[in-house]
Amino acid sequence: MAANNPTGVDKEQAFGMAETEMEYRVELFNRLAQTCFNKCVDKRYKESELNMGENSCIDRCVSKYWQVNSMIGQLLSAGGRPPM
């Protein structure tokens, strides 16, 4: 079994890990959407589509959110501490 699977992870563990990863990604997306929507979209809907300002705000918000998420992931995977 170990020769066919060098990582030592069986199918059940792999499916469990994939399911956990998927749940994490869905939660991350939902938090991102909610955070940027609350920050950028006017609470009183005036138009059926986003205006230019809302669109730009959402673009910047999503970009910053992914940048920070990536930085945190790199720090955690490296076992490092954030710079003070």
Short mmCIF file of N, CA, C and O in Angstrom, two decimals:
data_model
loop_
_atom_site.label_atom_id
_atom_site.label_comp_id
_atom_site.label_asym_id
_atom_site.label_seq_id
_atom_site.Cartn_x
_atom_site.Cartn_y
_atom_site.Cartn_z
N MET A 1 0.83 -1.19 0.00
CA MET A 1 0.00 0.00 0.00
C MET A 1 0.87 1.25 0.00
O MET A 1 0.60 2.18 -0.69
N ALA A 2 1.94 1.26 0.78
CA ALA A 2 2.80 2.42 0.87
C ALA A 2 3.51 2.69 -0.46
O ALA A 2 3.81 3.82 -0.78
N ALA A 3 3.78 1.62 -1.25
CA ALA A 3 4.45 1.81 -2.53
C ALA A 3 3.53 2.56 -3.51
O ALA A 3 4.00 3.35 -4.32
N ASN A 4 2.25 2.30 -3.45
CA ASN A 4 1.30 2.98 -4.33
C ASN A 4 0.94 4.38 -3.83
O ASN A 4 0.47 5.21 -4.59
N ASN A 5 1.12 4.62 -2.56
CA ASN A 5 0.73 5.89 -1.95
C ASN A 5 1.87 6.41 -1.07
O ASN A 5 1.87 6.20 0.13
N PRO A 6 2.84 7.11 -1.67
CA PRO A 6 4.02 7.55 -0.91
C PRO A 6 3.72 8.54 0.21
O PRO A 6 4.49 8.68 1.13
N THR A 7 2.59 9.24 0.15
CA THR A 7 2.29 10.21 1.19
C THR A 7 1.70 9.56 2.43
O THR A 7 1.63 10.19 3.48
N GLY A 8 1.24 8.32 2.31
CA GLY A 8 0.67 7.63 3.46
C GLY A 8 -0.75 8.05 3.77
O GLY A 8 -1.25 7.79 4.85
N VAL A 9 -1.42 8.72 2.83
CA VAL A 9 -2.79 9.17 3.04
C VAL A 9 -3.71 8.26 2.23
O VAL A 9 -3.56 8.11 1.03
N ASP A 10 -4.66 7.62 2.93
CA ASP A 10 -5.58 6.76 2.20
C ASP A 10 -6.70 7.58 1.56
O ASP A 10 -6.80 8.79 1.78
N LYS A 11 -7.54 6.93 0.77
CA LYS A 11 -8.60 7.64 0.05
C LYS A 11 -9.56 8.36 0.98
O LYS A 11 -9.97 9.48 0.72
N GLU A 12 -9.92 7.71 2.07
CA GLU A 12 -10.85 8.32 3.01
C GLU A 12 -10.28 9.59 3.62
O GLU A 12 -10.96 10.61 3.73
N GLN A 13 -9.00 9.54 3.98
CA GLN A 13 -8.36 10.74 4.52
C GLN A 13 -8.26 11.83 3.45
O GLN A 13 -8.47 13.01 3.74
N ALA A 14 -7.96 11.44 2.22
CA ALA A 14 -7.84 12.41 1.13
C ALA A 14 -9.19 13.08 0.88
O ALA A 14 -9.26 14.30 0.69
N PHE A 15 -10.27 12.30 0.88
CA PHE A 15 -11.60 12.88 0.69
C PHE A 15 -11.95 13.81 1.84
O PHE A 15 -12.53 14.87 1.64
N GLY A 16 -11.61 13.42 3.05
CA GLY A 16 -11.86 14.27 4.21
C GLY A 16 -11.11 15.58 4.13
O GLY A 16 -11.65 16.65 4.42
N MET A 17 -9.85 15.50 3.71
CA MET A 17 -9.04 16.71 3.55
C MET A 17 -9.59 17.60 2.44
O MET A 17 -9.65 18.83 2.59
N ALA A 18 -10.02 16.99 1.34
CA ALA A 18 -10.60 17.75 0.24
C ALA A 18 -11.90 18.42 0.66
O ALA A 18 -12.16 19.58 0.30
N GLU A 19 -12.71 17.71 1.43
CA GLU A 19 -13.96 18.28 1.92
C GLU A 19 -13.70 19.46 2.85
O GLU A 19 -14.35 20.50 2.74
N THR A 20 -12.73 19.31 3.73
CA THR A 20 -12.37 20.41 4.64
C THR A 20 -11.87 21.61 3.85
O THR A 20 -12.23 22.75 4.15
N GLU A 21 -11.05 21.36 2.85
CA GLU A 21 -10.52 22.44 2.00
C GLU A 21 -11.66 23.15 1.27
O GLU A 21 -11.69 24.38 1.18
N MET A 22 -12.61 22.38 0.76
CA MET A 22 -13.74 22.97 0.04
C MET A 22 -14.59 23.83 0.99
O MET A 22 -15.00 24.93 0.63
N GLU A 23 -14.83 23.33 2.20
CA GLU A 23 -15.60 24.10 3.18
C GLU A 23 -14.87 25.40 3.51
O GLU A 23 -15.49 26.46 3.64
N TYR A 24 -13.55 25.34 3.65
CA TYR A 24 -12.75 26.53 3.93
C TYR A 24 -12.88 27.53 2.78
O TYR A 24 -13.06 28.73 3.02
N ARG A 25 -12.78 27.05 1.55
CA ARG A 25 -12.85 27.94 0.39
C ARG A 25 -14.22 28.60 0.27
O ARG A 25 -14.32 29.78 -0.05
N VAL A 26 -15.27 27.84 0.52
CA VAL A 26 -16.63 28.39 0.46
C VAL A 26 -16.80 29.46 1.55
O VAL A 26 -17.34 30.54 1.29
N GLU A 27 -16.33 29.17 2.75
CA GLU A 27 -16.42 30.13 3.85
C GLU A 27 -15.62 31.39 3.53
O GLU A 27 -16.08 32.51 3.76
N LEU A 28 -14.43 31.22 2.97
CA LEU A 28 -13.60 32.36 2.59
C LEU A 28 -14.31 33.22 1.55
O LEU A 28 -14.36 34.45 1.67
N PHE A 29 -14.88 32.58 0.53
CA PHE A 29 -15.59 33.32 -0.50
C PHE A 29 -16.78 34.07 0.08
O PHE A 29 -17.01 35.23 -0.24
N ASN A 30 -17.54 33.41 0.94
CA ASN A 30 -18.71 34.05 1.54
C ASN A 30 -18.32 35.25 2.40
O ASN A 30 -18.98 36.30 2.36
N ARG A 31 -17.23 35.12 3.17
CA ARG A 31 -16.76 36.25 3.98
C ARG A 31 -16.28 37.39 3.09
O ARG A 31 -16.55 38.56 3.36
N LEU A 32 -15.56 37.05 2.03
CA LEU A 32 -15.08 38.05 1.09
C LEU A 32 -16.25 38.79 0.45
O LEU A 32 -16.26 40.03 0.43
N ALA A 33 -17.23 38.07 -0.04
CA ALA A 33 -18.39 38.69 -0.69
C ALA A 33 -19.14 39.58 0.29
O ALA A 33 -19.50 40.72 -0.04
N GLN A 34 -19.37 39.10 1.50
CA GLN A 34 -20.12 39.87 2.49
C GLN A 34 -19.36 41.12 2.92
O GLN A 34 -19.92 42.21 3.01
N THR A 35 -18.06 40.97 3.17
CA THR A 35 -17.24 42.10 3.60
C THR A 35 -17.20 43.19 2.54
O THR A 35 -17.44 44.37 2.84
N CYS A 36 -16.90 42.81 1.32
CA CYS A 36 -16.77 43.80 0.25
C CYS A 36 -18.13 44.40 -0.12
O CYS A 36 -18.23 45.58 -0.43
N PHE A 37 -19.18 43.60 -0.09
CA PHE A 37 -20.52 44.12 -0.36
C PHE A 37 -20.90 45.16 0.68
O PHE A 37 -21.36 46.26 0.34
N ASN A 38 -20.72 44.83 1.96
CA ASN A 38 -21.07 45.78 3.02
C ASN A 38 -20.26 47.06 2.94
O ASN A 38 -20.75 48.14 3.25
N LYS A 39 -19.00 46.93 2.54
CA LYS A 39 -18.13 48.10 2.48
C LYS A 39 -18.42 48.98 1.26
O LYS A 39 -18.34 50.20 1.36
N CYS A 40 -18.77 48.37 0.14
CA CYS A 40 -18.78 49.10 -1.13
C CYS A 40 -20.15 49.43 -1.71
O CYS A 40 -20.26 50.35 -2.52
N VAL A 41 -21.18 48.70 -1.35
CA VAL A 41 -22.47 48.88 -2.00
C VAL A 41 -23.39 49.68 -1.07
O VAL A 41 -23.53 49.35 0.11
N ASP A 42 -23.98 50.71 -1.63
CA ASP A 42 -24.90 51.57 -0.88
C ASP A 42 -26.07 50.74 -0.37
O ASP A 42 -26.60 49.88 -1.07
N LYS A 43 -26.46 51.00 0.86
CA LYS A 43 -27.52 50.21 1.49
C LYS A 43 -28.88 50.45 0.85
O LYS A 43 -29.74 49.60 0.89
N ARG A 44 -29.07 51.62 0.27
CA ARG A 44 -30.32 51.90 -0.44
C ARG A 44 -30.05 51.69 -1.93
O ARG A 44 -29.37 52.50 -2.57
N TYR A 45 -30.59 50.63 -2.46
CA TYR A 45 -30.35 50.32 -3.88
C TYR A 45 -31.03 51.37 -4.75
O TYR A 45 -32.24 51.56 -4.67
N LYS A 46 -30.24 52.05 -5.55
CA LYS A 46 -30.78 53.07 -6.45
C LYS A 46 -30.84 52.57 -7.88
O LYS A 46 -31.63 53.04 -8.67
N GLU A 47 -29.98 51.62 -8.20
CA GLU A 47 -29.88 51.12 -9.57
C GLU A 47 -29.83 49.59 -9.53
O GLU A 47 -29.48 49.00 -8.51
N SER A 48 -30.13 48.99 -10.65
CA SER A 48 -30.12 47.53 -10.71
C SER A 48 -28.71 46.97 -10.87
O SER A 48 -28.48 45.79 -10.62
N GLU A 49 -27.77 47.81 -11.29
CA GLU A 49 -26.39 47.36 -11.48
C GLU A 49 -25.44 48.24 -10.66
O GLU A 49 -25.81 49.35 -10.26
N LEU A 50 -24.25 47.74 -10.44
CA LEU A 50 -23.25 48.51 -9.70
C LEU A 50 -22.83 49.74 -10.49
O LEU A 50 -22.67 49.67 -11.72
N ASN A 51 -22.63 50.85 -9.79
CA ASN A 51 -22.12 52.03 -10.49
C ASN A 51 -20.59 51.95 -10.53
O ASN A 51 -19.98 51.03 -9.96
N MET A 52 -19.96 52.92 -11.18
CA MET A 52 -18.51 52.89 -11.37
C MET A 52 -17.76 52.91 -10.04
O MET A 52 -16.80 52.17 -9.86
N GLY A 53 -18.19 53.72 -9.10
CA GLY A 53 -17.52 53.79 -7.79
C GLY A 53 -17.62 52.49 -7.03
O GLY A 53 -16.64 52.03 -6.42
N GLU A 54 -18.81 51.88 -7.03
CA GLU A 54 -19.00 50.60 -6.33
C GLU A 54 -18.15 49.51 -6.98
O GLU A 54 -17.53 48.70 -6.28
N ASN A 55 -18.12 49.53 -8.30
CA ASN A 55 -17.33 48.54 -9.03
C ASN A 55 -15.85 48.65 -8.69
O ASN A 55 -15.18 47.65 -8.42
N SER A 56 -15.33 49.86 -8.69
CA SER A 56 -13.91 50.09 -8.36
C SER A 56 -13.62 49.68 -6.91
O SER A 56 -12.59 49.06 -6.63
N CYS A 57 -14.53 50.04 -6.01
CA CYS A 57 -14.35 49.70 -4.60
C CYS A 57 -14.30 48.19 -4.42
O CYS A 57 -13.44 47.66 -3.70
N ILE A 58 -15.18 47.48 -5.07
CA ILE A 58 -15.21 46.02 -4.96
C ILE A 58 -13.94 45.41 -5.53
O ILE A 58 -13.36 44.49 -4.94
N ASP A 59 -13.48 45.93 -6.67
CA ASP A 59 -12.22 45.44 -7.25
C ASP A 59 -11.06 45.59 -6.27
O ASP A 59 -10.28 44.66 -6.05
N ARG A 60 -10.94 46.78 -5.67
CA ARG A 60 -9.85 47.02 -4.71
C ARG A 60 -10.02 46.15 -3.47
O ARG A 60 -9.05 45.59 -2.95
N CYS A 61 -11.24 46.04 -2.98
CA CYS A 61 -11.51 45.26 -1.76
C CYS A 61 -11.13 43.79 -1.97
O CYS A 61 -10.45 43.19 -1.14
N VAL A 62 -11.56 43.22 -3.09
CA VAL A 62 -11.26 41.81 -3.37
C VAL A 62 -9.76 41.61 -3.53
O VAL A 62 -9.20 40.65 -2.99
N SER A 63 -9.11 42.53 -4.23
CA SER A 63 -7.66 42.43 -4.42
C SER A 63 -6.92 42.45 -3.09
O SER A 63 -6.04 41.61 -2.83
N LYS A 64 -7.28 43.40 -2.22
CA LYS A 64 -6.63 43.49 -0.91
C LYS A 64 -6.92 42.27 -0.06
O LYS A 64 -6.05 41.76 0.65
N TYR A 65 -8.15 41.80 -0.11
CA TYR A 65 -8.54 40.62 0.68
C TYR A 65 -7.69 39.42 0.29
O TYR A 65 -7.18 38.71 1.14
N TRP A 66 -7.51 39.19 -1.04
CA TRP A 66 -6.69 38.06 -1.50
C TRP A 66 -5.22 38.25 -1.16
O TRP A 66 -4.53 37.28 -0.81
N GLN A 67 -4.73 39.48 -1.27
CA GLN A 67 -3.33 39.74 -0.92
C GLN A 67 -3.08 39.40 0.55
O GLN A 67 -2.09 38.73 0.88
N VAL A 68 -3.94 39.88 1.42
CA VAL A 68 -3.78 39.63 2.85
C VAL A 68 -3.92 38.14 3.15
O VAL A 68 -3.14 37.57 3.90
N ASN A 69 -4.90 37.49 2.53
CA ASN A 69 -5.10 36.06 2.73
C ASN A 69 -3.87 35.27 2.30
O ASN A 69 -3.43 34.34 2.98
N SER A 70 -3.28 35.67 1.18
CA SER A 70 -2.07 35.02 0.68
C SER A 70 -0.90 35.23 1.63
O SER A 70 -0.15 34.29 1.94
N MET A 71 -0.74 36.46 2.13
CA MET A 71 0.36 36.75 3.05
C MET A 71 0.22 35.95 4.34
O MET A 71 1.20 35.38 4.84
N ILE A 72 -0.99 35.87 4.86
CA ILE A 72 -1.23 35.11 6.09
C ILE A 72 -0.95 33.63 5.85
O ILE A 72 -0.31 32.97 6.68
N GLY A 73 -1.40 33.12 4.71
CA GLY A 73 -1.14 31.72 4.39
C GLY A 73 0.34 31.42 4.30
O GLY A 73 0.81 30.39 4.79
N GLN A 74 1.10 32.32 3.69
CA GLN A 74 2.54 32.13 3.59
C GLN A 74 3.21 32.17 4.96
O GLN A 74 4.10 31.36 5.25
N LEU A 75 2.77 33.10 5.80
CA LEU A 75 3.34 33.18 7.15
C LEU A 75 3.04 31.91 7.95
O LEU A 75 3.91 31.39 8.65
N LEU A 76 1.81 31.45 7.87
CA LEU A 76 1.43 30.26 8.62
C LEU A 76 2.15 29.01 8.12
O LEU A 76 2.58 28.17 8.91
N SER A 77 2.28 28.89 6.79
CA SER A 77 2.95 27.70 6.26
C SER A 77 4.45 27.71 6.56
O SER A 77 5.08 26.67 6.68
N ALA A 78 5.03 28.91 6.69
CA ALA A 78 6.45 29.02 6.99
C ALA A 78 6.70 28.96 8.50
O ALA A 78 7.85 28.91 8.93
N GLY A 79 5.64 29.01 9.26
CA GLY A 79 5.80 28.98 10.71
C GLY A 79 6.36 30.28 11.26
O GLY A 79 6.87 30.34 12.36
N GLY A 80 6.25 31.32 10.46
CA GLY A 80 6.82 32.61 10.86
C GLY A 80 5.87 33.43 11.69
O GLY A 80 4.71 33.10 11.88
N ARG A 81 6.41 34.50 12.19
CA ARG A 81 5.63 35.45 12.97
C ARG A 81 5.47 36.71 12.14
O ARG A 81 6.39 37.08 11.40
N PRO A 82 4.35 37.40 12.28
CA PRO A 82 4.18 38.63 11.51
C PRO A 82 5.18 39.70 11.93
O PRO A 82 5.58 39.75 13.09
N PRO A 83 5.61 40.52 10.98
CA PRO A 83 6.55 41.61 11.32
C PRO A 83 5.89 42.61 12.25
O PRO A 83 4.73 42.91 12.11
N MET A 84 6.64 43.11 13.17
CA MET A 84 6.12 44.09 14.14
C MET A 84 6.45 45.47 13.69
O MET A 84 7.35 45.85 13.15
#
